[in-house]
Coordinates of C-alpha atoms in Angstrom, one line a residue:
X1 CA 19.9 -2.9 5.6
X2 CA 18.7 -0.7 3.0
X3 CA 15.0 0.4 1.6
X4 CA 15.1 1.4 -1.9
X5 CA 13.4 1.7 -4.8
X6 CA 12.2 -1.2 -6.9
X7 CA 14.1 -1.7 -10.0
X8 CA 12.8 -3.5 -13.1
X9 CA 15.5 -6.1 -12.6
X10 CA 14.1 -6.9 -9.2
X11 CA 10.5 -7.8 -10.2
X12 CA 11.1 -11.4 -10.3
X13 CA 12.6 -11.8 -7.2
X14 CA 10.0 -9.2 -5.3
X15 CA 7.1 -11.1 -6.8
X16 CA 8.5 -14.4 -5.2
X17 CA 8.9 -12.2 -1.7
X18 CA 5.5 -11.6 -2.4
X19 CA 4.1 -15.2 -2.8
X20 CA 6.0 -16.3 0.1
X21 CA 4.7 -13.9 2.7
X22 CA 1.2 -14.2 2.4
X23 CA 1.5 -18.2 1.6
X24 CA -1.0 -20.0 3.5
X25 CA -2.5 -16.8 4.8
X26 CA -6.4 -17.9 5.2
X27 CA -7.5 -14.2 4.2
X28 CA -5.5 -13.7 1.1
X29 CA -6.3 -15.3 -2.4
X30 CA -3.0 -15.7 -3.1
X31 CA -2.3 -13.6 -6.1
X32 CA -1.3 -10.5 -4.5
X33 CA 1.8 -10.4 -6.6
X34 CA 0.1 -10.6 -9.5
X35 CA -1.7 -7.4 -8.1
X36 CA 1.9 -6.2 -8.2
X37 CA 2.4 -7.2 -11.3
X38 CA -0.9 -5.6 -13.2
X39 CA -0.4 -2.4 -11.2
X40 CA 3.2 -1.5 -12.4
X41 CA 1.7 -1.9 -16.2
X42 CA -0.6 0.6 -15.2
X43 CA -1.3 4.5 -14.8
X44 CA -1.7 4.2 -11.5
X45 CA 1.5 2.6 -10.7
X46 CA 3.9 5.5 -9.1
X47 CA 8.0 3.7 -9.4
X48 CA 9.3 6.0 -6.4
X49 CA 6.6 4.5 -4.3
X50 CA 7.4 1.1 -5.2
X51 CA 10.1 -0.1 -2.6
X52 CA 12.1 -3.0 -1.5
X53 CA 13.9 -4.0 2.3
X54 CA 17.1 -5.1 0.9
X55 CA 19.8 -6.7 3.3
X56 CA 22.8 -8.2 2.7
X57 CA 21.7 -8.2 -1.2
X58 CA 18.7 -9.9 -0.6
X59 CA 15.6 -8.2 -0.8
X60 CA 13.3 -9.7 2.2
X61 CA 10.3 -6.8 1.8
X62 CA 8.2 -5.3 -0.4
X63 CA 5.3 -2.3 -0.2
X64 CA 3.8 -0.4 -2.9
X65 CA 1.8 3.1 -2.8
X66 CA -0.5 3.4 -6.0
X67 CA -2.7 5.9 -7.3
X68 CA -6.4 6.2 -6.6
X69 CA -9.2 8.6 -6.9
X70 CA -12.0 9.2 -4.3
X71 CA -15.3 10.3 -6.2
X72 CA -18.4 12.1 -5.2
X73 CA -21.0 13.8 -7.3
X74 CA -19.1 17.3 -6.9
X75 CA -15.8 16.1 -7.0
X76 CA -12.4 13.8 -7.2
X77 CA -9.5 13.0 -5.7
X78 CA -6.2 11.8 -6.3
X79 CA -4.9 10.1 -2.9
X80 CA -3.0 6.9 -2.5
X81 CA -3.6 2.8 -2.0
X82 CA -0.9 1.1 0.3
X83 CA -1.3 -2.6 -0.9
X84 CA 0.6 -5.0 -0.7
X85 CA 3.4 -5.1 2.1
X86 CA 4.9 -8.1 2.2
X87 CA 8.0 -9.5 3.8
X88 CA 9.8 -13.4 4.0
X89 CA 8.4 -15.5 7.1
X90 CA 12.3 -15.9 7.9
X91 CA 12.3 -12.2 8.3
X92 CA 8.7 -10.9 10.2
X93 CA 8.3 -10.0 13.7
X94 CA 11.2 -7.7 13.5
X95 CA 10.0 -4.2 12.5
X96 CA 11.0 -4.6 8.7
X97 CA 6.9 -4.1 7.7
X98 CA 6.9 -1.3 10.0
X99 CA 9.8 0.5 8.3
X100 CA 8.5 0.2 4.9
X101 CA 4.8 1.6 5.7
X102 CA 7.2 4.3 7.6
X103 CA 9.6 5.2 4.6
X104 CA 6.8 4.7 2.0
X105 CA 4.4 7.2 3.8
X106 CA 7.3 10.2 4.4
X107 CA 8.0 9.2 0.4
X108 CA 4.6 9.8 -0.9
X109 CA 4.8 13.2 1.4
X110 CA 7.5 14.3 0.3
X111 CA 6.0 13.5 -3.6
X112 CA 3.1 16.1 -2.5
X113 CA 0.4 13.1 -2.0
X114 CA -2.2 13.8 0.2
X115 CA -3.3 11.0 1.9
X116 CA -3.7 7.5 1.9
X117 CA -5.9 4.6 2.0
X118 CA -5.5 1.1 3.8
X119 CA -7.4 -1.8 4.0
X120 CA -5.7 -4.0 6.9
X121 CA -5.4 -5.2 10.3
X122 CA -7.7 -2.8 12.6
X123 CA -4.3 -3.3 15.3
X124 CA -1.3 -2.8 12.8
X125 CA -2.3 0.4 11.2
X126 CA -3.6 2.7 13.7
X127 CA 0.3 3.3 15.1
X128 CA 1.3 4.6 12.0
X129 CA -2.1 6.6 12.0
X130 CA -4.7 5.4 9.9
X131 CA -8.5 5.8 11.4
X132 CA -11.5 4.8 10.2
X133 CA -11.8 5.8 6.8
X134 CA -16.0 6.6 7.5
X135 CA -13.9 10.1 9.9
X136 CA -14.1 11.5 6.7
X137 CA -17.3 10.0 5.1
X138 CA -14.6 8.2 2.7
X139 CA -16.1 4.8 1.8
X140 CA -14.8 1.4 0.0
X141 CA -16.4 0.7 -3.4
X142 CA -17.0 -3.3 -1.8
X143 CA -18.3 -4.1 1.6
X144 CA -15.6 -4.1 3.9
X145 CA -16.3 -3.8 7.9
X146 CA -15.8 0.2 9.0
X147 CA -12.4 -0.8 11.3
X148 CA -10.3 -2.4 8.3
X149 CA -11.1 0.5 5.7
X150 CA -8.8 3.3 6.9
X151 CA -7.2 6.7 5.4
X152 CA -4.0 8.6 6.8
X153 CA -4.0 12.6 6.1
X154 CA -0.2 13.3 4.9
X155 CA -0.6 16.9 5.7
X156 CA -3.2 18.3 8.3
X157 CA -6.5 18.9 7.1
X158 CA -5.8 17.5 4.1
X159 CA -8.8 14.9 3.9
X160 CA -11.1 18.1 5.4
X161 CA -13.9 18.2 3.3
X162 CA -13.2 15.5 0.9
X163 CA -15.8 12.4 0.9
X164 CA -16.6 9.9 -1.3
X165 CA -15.7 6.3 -2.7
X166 CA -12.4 5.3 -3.2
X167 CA -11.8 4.2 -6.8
X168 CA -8.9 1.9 -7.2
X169 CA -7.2 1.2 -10.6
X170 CA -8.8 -1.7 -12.5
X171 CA -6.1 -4.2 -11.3
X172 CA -7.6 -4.3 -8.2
X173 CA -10.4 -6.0 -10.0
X174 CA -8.8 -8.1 -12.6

């Protein structure tokens, strides 16, 4: 088992990952790997942070970290969006999700990234973390109810003082 970064030659395949996992999922719209695809054409799109679960030579998971800004009147920030994580049917419930969030947040630490933001299961993401995003008066651009919308500080304190809207890259919208 290995987590690695994506490579151009696996797009295909980690787009077909992608489709499969969140198949039939009632709250997705079932184009979150075209997401995937828009965001590595764009500036937000970070390659290091763009990883695969790979085992025996097939890749069964994908997550991606991507640039955002949070905005107030005084201010921005650059932080980070963790959307999608996806992994084959044949191979959830057994951790590999957990391992990429895992690997992909002590990544985007070690890159010097500040924190990151999460919209996802109120259950799943508080054990790597996350909290209410509102903690910090950090706010979705789209309503969104206060328990799903939540930010992880990479470094202590380093949210402290920051508010604002998150601004995701325009893929998010296309």
């Amino acid at each position: 088992m290995t987590i690695r970064m994506e490579e151009v030659n696996d797009y295909r395949v980690t787009e077909q990952v992608i489709q499969e996992a969140f198949a039939g999922l009632a709250f997705s719209d079932q184009k979150e790997h075209e997401l995937v695809r828009k965001l590595r054409h764009s500036e937000a799109f970070i390659p290091e942070l763009s990883l695969v679960f790979e085992e025996d030579g097939r890749i069964a998971g994908h997550i991606l970290l991507s640039k955002i800004m949070i905005v107030n009147d005084q201010q921005s920030f650059e932080a980070l969006a963790l959307a999608p994580v996806s992994v084959l049917p044949s191979y959830q419930k057994q951790g590999i999700g957990a391992q990429l969030v895992r690997e992909s947040l002590q990544r985007a630490k070690n890159l010097g990234y500040p924190a990151v933001i999460v919209m996802g299961h109120e259950h799943y993401y508080p054990k790597f973390g996350f909290q209410p995003a509102s903690r910090w008066g950090i706010t979705a651009p789209f309503e969104v109810p206060d328990e799903l919308f939540m930010a992880l500080e990479l470094e202590d304190n380093s949210l402290k003082g920051i508010h604002g809207v998150v601004q995701y890259a325009s893929a998010f919208y296309e």
